[in-house]
Coordinates of C-alpha atoms in Angstrom, one line a residue:
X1 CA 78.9 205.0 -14.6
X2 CA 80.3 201.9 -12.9
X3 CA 77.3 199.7 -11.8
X4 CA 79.6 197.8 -9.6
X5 CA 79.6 198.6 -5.8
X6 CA 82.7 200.2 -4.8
X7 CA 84.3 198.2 -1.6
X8 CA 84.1 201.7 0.4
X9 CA 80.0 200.9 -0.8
X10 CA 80.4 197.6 0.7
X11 CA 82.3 198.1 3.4
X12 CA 79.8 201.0 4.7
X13 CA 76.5 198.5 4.1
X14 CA 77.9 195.6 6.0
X15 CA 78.5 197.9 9.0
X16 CA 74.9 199.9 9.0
X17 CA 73.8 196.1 8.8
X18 CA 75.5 195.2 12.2
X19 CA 74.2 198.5 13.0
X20 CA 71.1 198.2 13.1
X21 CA 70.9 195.1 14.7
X22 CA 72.1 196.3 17.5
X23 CA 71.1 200.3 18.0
X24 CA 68.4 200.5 16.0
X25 CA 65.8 197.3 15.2
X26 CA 65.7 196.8 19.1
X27 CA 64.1 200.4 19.9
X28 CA 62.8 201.9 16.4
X29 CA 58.9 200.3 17.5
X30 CA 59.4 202.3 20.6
X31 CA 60.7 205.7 19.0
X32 CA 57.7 205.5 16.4
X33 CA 55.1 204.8 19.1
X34 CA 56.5 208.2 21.4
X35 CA 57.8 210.0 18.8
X36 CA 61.0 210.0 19.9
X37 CA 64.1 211.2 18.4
X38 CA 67.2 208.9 18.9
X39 CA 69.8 211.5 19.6
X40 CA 72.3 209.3 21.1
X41 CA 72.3 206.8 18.6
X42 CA 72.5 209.9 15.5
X43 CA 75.3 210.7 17.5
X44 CA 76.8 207.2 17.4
X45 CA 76.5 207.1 13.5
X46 CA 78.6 210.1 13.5
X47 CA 81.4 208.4 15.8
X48 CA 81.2 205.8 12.3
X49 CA 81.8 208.6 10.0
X50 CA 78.6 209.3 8.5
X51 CA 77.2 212.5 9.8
X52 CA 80.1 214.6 7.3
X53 CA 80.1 211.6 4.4
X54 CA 81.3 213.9 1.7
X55 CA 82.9 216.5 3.8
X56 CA 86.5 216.6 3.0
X57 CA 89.0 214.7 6.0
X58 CA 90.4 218.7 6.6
X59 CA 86.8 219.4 8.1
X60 CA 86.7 216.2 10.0
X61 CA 84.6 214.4 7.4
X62 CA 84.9 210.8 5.8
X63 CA 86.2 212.5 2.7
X64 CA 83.5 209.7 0.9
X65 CA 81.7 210.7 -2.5
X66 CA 77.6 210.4 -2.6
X67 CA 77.6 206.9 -4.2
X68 CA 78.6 206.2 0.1
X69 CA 76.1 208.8 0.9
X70 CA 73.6 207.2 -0.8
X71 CA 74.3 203.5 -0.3
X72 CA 74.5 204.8 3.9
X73 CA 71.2 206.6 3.8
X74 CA 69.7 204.0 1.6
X75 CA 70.5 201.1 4.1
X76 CA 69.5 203.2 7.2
X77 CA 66.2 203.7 5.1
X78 CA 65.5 200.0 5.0
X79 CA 65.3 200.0 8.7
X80 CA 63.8 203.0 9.8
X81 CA 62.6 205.8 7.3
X82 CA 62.6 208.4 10.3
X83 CA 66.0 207.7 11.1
X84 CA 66.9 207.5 7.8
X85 CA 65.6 211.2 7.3
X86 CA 67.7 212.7 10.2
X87 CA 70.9 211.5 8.9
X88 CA 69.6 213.2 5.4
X89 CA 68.8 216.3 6.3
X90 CA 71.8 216.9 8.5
X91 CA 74.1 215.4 5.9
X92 CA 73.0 217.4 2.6
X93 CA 71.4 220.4 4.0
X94 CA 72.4 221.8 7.2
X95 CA 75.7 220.2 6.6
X96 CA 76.0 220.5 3.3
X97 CA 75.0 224.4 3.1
X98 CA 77.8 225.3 5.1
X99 CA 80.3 223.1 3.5
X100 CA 78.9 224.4 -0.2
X101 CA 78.4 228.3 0.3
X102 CA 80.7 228.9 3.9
X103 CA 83.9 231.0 4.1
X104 CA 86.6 229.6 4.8
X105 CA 86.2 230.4 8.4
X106 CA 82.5 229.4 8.9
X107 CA 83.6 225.7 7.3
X108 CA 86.4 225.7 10.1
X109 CA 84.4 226.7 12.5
X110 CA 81.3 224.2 12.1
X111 CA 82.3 221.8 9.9
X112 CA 84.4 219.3 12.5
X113 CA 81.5 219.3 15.2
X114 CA 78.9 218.8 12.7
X115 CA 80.6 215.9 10.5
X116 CA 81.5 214.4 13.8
X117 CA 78.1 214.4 15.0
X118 CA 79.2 216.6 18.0
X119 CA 76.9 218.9 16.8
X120 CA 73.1 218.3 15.1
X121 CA 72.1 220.8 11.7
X122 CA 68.8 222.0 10.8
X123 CA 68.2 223.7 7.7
X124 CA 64.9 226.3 7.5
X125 CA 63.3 227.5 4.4
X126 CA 59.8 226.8 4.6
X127 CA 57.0 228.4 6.8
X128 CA 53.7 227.8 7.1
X129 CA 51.7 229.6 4.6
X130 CA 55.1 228.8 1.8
X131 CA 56.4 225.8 1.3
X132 CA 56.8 225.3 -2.6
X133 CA 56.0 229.1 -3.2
X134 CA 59.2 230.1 -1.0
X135 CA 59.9 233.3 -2.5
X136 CA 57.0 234.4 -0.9
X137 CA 58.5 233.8 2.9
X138 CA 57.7 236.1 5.4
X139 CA 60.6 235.5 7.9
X140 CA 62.8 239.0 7.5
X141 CA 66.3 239.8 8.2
X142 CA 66.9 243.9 8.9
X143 CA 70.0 245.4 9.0
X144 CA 71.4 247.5 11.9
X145 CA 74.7 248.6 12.3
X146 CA 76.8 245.2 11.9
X147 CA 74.4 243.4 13.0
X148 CA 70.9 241.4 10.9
X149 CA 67.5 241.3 13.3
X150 CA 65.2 238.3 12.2
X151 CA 61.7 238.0 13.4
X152 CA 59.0 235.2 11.9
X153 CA 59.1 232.1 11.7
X154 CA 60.3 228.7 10.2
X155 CA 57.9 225.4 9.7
X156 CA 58.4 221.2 9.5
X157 CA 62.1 221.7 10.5
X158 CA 63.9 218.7 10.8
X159 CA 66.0 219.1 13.9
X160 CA 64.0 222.6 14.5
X161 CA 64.3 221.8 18.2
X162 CA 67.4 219.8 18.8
X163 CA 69.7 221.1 16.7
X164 CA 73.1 222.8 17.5
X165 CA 73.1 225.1 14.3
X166 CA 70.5 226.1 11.9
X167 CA 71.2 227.7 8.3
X168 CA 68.0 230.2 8.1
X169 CA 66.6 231.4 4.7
X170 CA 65.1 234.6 5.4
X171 CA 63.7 237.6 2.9
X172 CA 66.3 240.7 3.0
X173 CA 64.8 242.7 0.0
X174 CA 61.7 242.7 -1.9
X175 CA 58.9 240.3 -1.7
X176 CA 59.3 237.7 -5.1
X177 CA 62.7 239.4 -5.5
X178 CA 65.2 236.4 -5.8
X179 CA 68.0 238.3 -5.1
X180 CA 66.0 239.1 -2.0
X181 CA 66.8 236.3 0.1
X182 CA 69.8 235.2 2.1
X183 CA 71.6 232.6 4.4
X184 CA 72.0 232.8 8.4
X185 CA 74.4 230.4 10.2
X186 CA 72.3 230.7 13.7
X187 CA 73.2 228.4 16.8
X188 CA 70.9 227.1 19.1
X189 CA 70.3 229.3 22.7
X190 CA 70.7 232.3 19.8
X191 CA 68.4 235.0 22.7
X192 CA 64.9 235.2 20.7
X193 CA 64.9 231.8 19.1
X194 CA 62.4 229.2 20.5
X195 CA 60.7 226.2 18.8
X196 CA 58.0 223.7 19.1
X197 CA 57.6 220.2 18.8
X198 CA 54.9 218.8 15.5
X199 CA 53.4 216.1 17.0
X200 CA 51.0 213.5 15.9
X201 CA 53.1 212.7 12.2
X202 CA 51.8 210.2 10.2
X203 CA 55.3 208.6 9.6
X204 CA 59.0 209.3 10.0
X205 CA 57.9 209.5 13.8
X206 CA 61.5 208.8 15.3
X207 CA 62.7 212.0 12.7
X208 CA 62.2 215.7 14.8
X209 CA 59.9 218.1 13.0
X210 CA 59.5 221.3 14.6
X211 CA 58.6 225.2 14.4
X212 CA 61.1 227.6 14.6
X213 CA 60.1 231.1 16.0
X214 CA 62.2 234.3 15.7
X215 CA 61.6 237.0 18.1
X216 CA 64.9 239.6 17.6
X217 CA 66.7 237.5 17.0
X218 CA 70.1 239.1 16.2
X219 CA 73.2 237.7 14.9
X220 CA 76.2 239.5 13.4
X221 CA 77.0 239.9 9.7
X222 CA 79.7 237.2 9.9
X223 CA 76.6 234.6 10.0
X224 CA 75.8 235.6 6.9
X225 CA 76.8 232.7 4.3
X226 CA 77.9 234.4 1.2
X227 CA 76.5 236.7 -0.2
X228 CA 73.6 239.3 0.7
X229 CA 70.9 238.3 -1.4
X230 CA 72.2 235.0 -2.9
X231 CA 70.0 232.3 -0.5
X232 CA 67.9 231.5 -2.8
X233 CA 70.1 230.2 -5.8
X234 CA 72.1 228.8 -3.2
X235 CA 69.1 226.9 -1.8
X236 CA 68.0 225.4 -5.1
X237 CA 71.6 223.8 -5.3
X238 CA 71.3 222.5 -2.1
X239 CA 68.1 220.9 -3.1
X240 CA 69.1 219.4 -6.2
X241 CA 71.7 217.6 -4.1
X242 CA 68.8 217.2 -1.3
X243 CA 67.2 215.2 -3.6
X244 CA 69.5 212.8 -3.8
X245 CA 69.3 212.4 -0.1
X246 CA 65.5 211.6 -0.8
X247 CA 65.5 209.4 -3.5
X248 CA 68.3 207.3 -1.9
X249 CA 65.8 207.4 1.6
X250 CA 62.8 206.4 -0.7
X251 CA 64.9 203.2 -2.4
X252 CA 65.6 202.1 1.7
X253 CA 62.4 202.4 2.4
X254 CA 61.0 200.6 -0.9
X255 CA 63.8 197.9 -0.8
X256 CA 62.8 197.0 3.3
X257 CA 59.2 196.8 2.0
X258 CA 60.0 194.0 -0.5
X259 CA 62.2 192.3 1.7
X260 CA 60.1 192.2 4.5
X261 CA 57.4 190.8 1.6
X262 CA 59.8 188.1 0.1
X263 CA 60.0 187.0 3.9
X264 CA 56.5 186.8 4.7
X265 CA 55.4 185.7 1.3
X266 CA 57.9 182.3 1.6
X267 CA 56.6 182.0 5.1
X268 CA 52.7 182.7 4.8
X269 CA 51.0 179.4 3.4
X270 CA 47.2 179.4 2.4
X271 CA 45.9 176.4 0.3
X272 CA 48.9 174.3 1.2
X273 CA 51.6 176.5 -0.6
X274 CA 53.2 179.2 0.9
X275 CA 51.6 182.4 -0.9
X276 CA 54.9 182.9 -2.8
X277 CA 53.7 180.4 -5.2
X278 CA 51.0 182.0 -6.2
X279 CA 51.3 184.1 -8.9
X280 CA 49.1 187.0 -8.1
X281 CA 51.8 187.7 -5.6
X282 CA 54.9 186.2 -7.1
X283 CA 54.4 189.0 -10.0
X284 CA 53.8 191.7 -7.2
X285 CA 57.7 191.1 -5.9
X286 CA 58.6 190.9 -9.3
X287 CA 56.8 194.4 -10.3
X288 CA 58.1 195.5 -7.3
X289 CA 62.1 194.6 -7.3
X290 CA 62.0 195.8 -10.7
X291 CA 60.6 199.1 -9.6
X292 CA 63.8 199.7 -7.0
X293 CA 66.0 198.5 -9.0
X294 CA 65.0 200.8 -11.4
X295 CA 64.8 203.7 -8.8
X296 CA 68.8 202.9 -7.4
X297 CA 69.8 203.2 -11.0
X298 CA 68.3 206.5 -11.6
X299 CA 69.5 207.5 -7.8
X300 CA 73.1 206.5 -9.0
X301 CA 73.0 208.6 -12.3
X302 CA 72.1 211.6 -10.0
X303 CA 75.1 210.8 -7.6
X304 CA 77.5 210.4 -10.3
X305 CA 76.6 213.7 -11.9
X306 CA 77.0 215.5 -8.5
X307 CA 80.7 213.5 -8.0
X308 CA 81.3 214.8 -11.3
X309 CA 79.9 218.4 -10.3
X310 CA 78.2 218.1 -13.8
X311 CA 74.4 219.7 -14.3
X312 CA 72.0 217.2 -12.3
X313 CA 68.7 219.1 -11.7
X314 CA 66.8 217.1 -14.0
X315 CA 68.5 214.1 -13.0
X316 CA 68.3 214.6 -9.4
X317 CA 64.3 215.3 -10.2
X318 CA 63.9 212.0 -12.2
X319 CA 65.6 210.2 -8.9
X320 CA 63.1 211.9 -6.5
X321 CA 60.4 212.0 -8.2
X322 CA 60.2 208.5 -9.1
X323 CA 61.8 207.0 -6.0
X324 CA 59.6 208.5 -4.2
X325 CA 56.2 207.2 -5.6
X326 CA 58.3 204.1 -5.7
X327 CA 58.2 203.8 -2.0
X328 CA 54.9 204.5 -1.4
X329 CA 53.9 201.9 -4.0
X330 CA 55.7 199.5 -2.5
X331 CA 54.4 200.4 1.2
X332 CA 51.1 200.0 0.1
X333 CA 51.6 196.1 -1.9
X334 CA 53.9 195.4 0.9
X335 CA 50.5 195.5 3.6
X336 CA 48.4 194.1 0.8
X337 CA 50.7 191.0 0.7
X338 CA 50.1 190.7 4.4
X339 CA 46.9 191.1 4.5
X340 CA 45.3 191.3 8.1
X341 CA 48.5 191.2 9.7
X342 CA 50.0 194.1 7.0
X343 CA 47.3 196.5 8.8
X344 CA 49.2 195.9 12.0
X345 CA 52.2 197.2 14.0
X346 CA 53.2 193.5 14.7
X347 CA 54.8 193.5 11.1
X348 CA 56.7 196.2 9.6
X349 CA 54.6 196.9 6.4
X350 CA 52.1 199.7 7.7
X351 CA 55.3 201.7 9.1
X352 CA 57.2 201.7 5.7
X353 CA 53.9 202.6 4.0
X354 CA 53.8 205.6 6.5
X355 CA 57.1 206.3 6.0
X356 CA 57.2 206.5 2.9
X357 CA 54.6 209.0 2.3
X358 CA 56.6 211.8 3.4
X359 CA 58.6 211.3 0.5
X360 CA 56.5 212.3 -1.7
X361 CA 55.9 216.0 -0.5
X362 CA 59.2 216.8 1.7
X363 CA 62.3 218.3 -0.4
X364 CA 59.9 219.6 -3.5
X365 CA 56.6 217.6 -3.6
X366 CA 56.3 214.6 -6.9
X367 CA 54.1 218.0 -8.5
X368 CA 57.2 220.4 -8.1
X369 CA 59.5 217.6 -9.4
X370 CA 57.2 217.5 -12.6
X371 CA 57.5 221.3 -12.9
X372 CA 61.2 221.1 -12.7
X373 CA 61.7 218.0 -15.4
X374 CA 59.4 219.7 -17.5
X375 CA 61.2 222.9 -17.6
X376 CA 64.5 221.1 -18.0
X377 CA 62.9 218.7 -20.8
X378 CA 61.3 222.0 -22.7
X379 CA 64.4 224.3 -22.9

């Protein structure tokens, strides 16, 4: 692994910097107070390239590797986590399911809108009553003639409402039967698909959640991506990758938290000294820079397997998992450094605290991540 930023890394921080000065800082207080998703401005990031990061140039991608895809998501992370999210989940699964598992003709076909950010992806595996227990879903796919009906329903869907396309997990065989399951490319206005709006989220506010419903839904056989049957193993490789996408999120988030504390903490004086001098807050940035740092690196490793197309679930696990706690724990010493002011929406603290949270349970919760490094550590 080279630990050296790459100038492609560079180049793409320095412009989500001048980014978000200008398209997202100004209106992120505003999309987290309504709840609002910034559709325009996702659409602007992919006139920059990075709604198809690793998608190949011959599909209308940046043709970049995931050290970019991480270093982009982590610096949109910094500023807002529900942004941040958005460009995620479209990038590595939506996005990425089609570009991974598609013919041919179903990359050629959805591939240039979606890395061009012409078109938004949602990607739908869990439901309500299964969300790590997904071989349990309910959501059914019946065959008739050439044609697949679905009919249940989909839960927390990023993009659920919004989105252009959706790639739909749904049980074809047996219940438990992993074999059972398989991929749908369905577009939006699909007759018999509707969805709902989640309201009231704790964090990632400016990122759509919704329920999807499926009421006869039919779509042809040519929808179908690969394989009858194969879904779910294709859906665990999208989530190793996915979590990537989530530990490079968590190290934004955790990373904004201690910057916005450095600031504070040189600026905040009590006693005469600003609080920065005082250790019992000096060794709470230190504990917490150390902790990112630690959290990139382990991020990185992931990446670099997945450039490499070398195993990485373990890896990818270690990255989530421990990113992800990361963030929260820096949230939460980020408002305790700021006290009083920390508990309120005048200073960024409580929002990357809220955040961050999400990160913990979405993509595998920091339990299922402990189930899968186990089982990888015990073989």
């Amino acid at each position: 692994m080279d630990f050296i930023q790459s100038e492609n890394q560079i180049m793409i921080a320095q412009m989500l910097r001048d980014f978000a000065e200008k398209e997202i800082k100004p209106f992120m207080k505003q999309w987290d107070d309504d709840e609002y998703f910034p559709i325009d401005t996702m659409k602007k990031l992919g006139d920059l390239g990075l709604l198809g990061i690793f998608i190949p140039e011959e599909y209308g991608g940046a043709g970049f590797t995931y050290d970019e895809y991480a270093t982009a998501v982590m610096e949109i992370g910094k500023v807002c986590g529900g942004l941040g999210l958005s460009v995620a989940a479209h990038n590595s699964l939506g996005t990425g399911h089609i570009y991974y598992h598609g013919s041919e003709a179903q990359k050629k076909k959805y591939l240039p809108k979606l890395a061009t950010g012409e078109w938004i992806a949602a990607w739908a595996l869990t439901e309500a009553n299964t969300g790590s227990d997904a071989m349990r879903m309910q959501t059914t796919a019946v065959k008739e003639g050439n044609d697949w009906i679905i009919n249940g329903s989909k839960n927390w869907i990023t993009h659920g409402l919004s989105g252009d396309v959706a790639v739909v997990l749904v049980r074809t065989g047996e219940l438990l039967d992993s074999n059972g399951i398989t991929a749908f490319i369905i577009e939006k206005g699909t007759p018999g698909l509707s969805a709902v709006k989640i309201k009231d989220k704790l964090g990632v506010r400016a990122s759509e959640t919704a329920e999807m419903i499926f009421d006869n839904v039919r779509v042809s056989s040519d929808q179908v991506i690969g394989e009858v049957g194969s879904g779910f193993k294709q859906a665990m490789q999208i989530l190793d990758g996915g979590r990537i996408s989530i530990a490079s999120l968590s190290c934004g988030i955790a990373r904004g938290a201690l910057e916005a504390s450095i600031k504070y903490s040189k600026e905040r004086e009590q006693f005469g000294h600003a609080i920065s001098q005082f250790q019992a807050i000096a060794f709470k940035l230190a504990d917490m820079a150390t902790s990112v740092d630690a959290a990139e690196l382990l991020t990185f490793q992931a990446a670099y397997l997945k450039n490499n197309k070398l195993p990485m679930t373990k890896e990818g696990a270690f990255a989530k998992y421990y990113a992800s706690e990361v963030a929260v724990k820096c949230g939460n010493e980020a408002v305790q450094i700021m006290g009083g002011y920390g508990y309120t929406k005048e200073y960024p603290a409580e929002k990357y605290l809220r955040d961050a949270k999400l990160m913990t349970i979405g993509e595998g919760t920091s339990e299922i991540q402990k189930v899968v490094i186990s089982r990888e550590i015990l073989k």
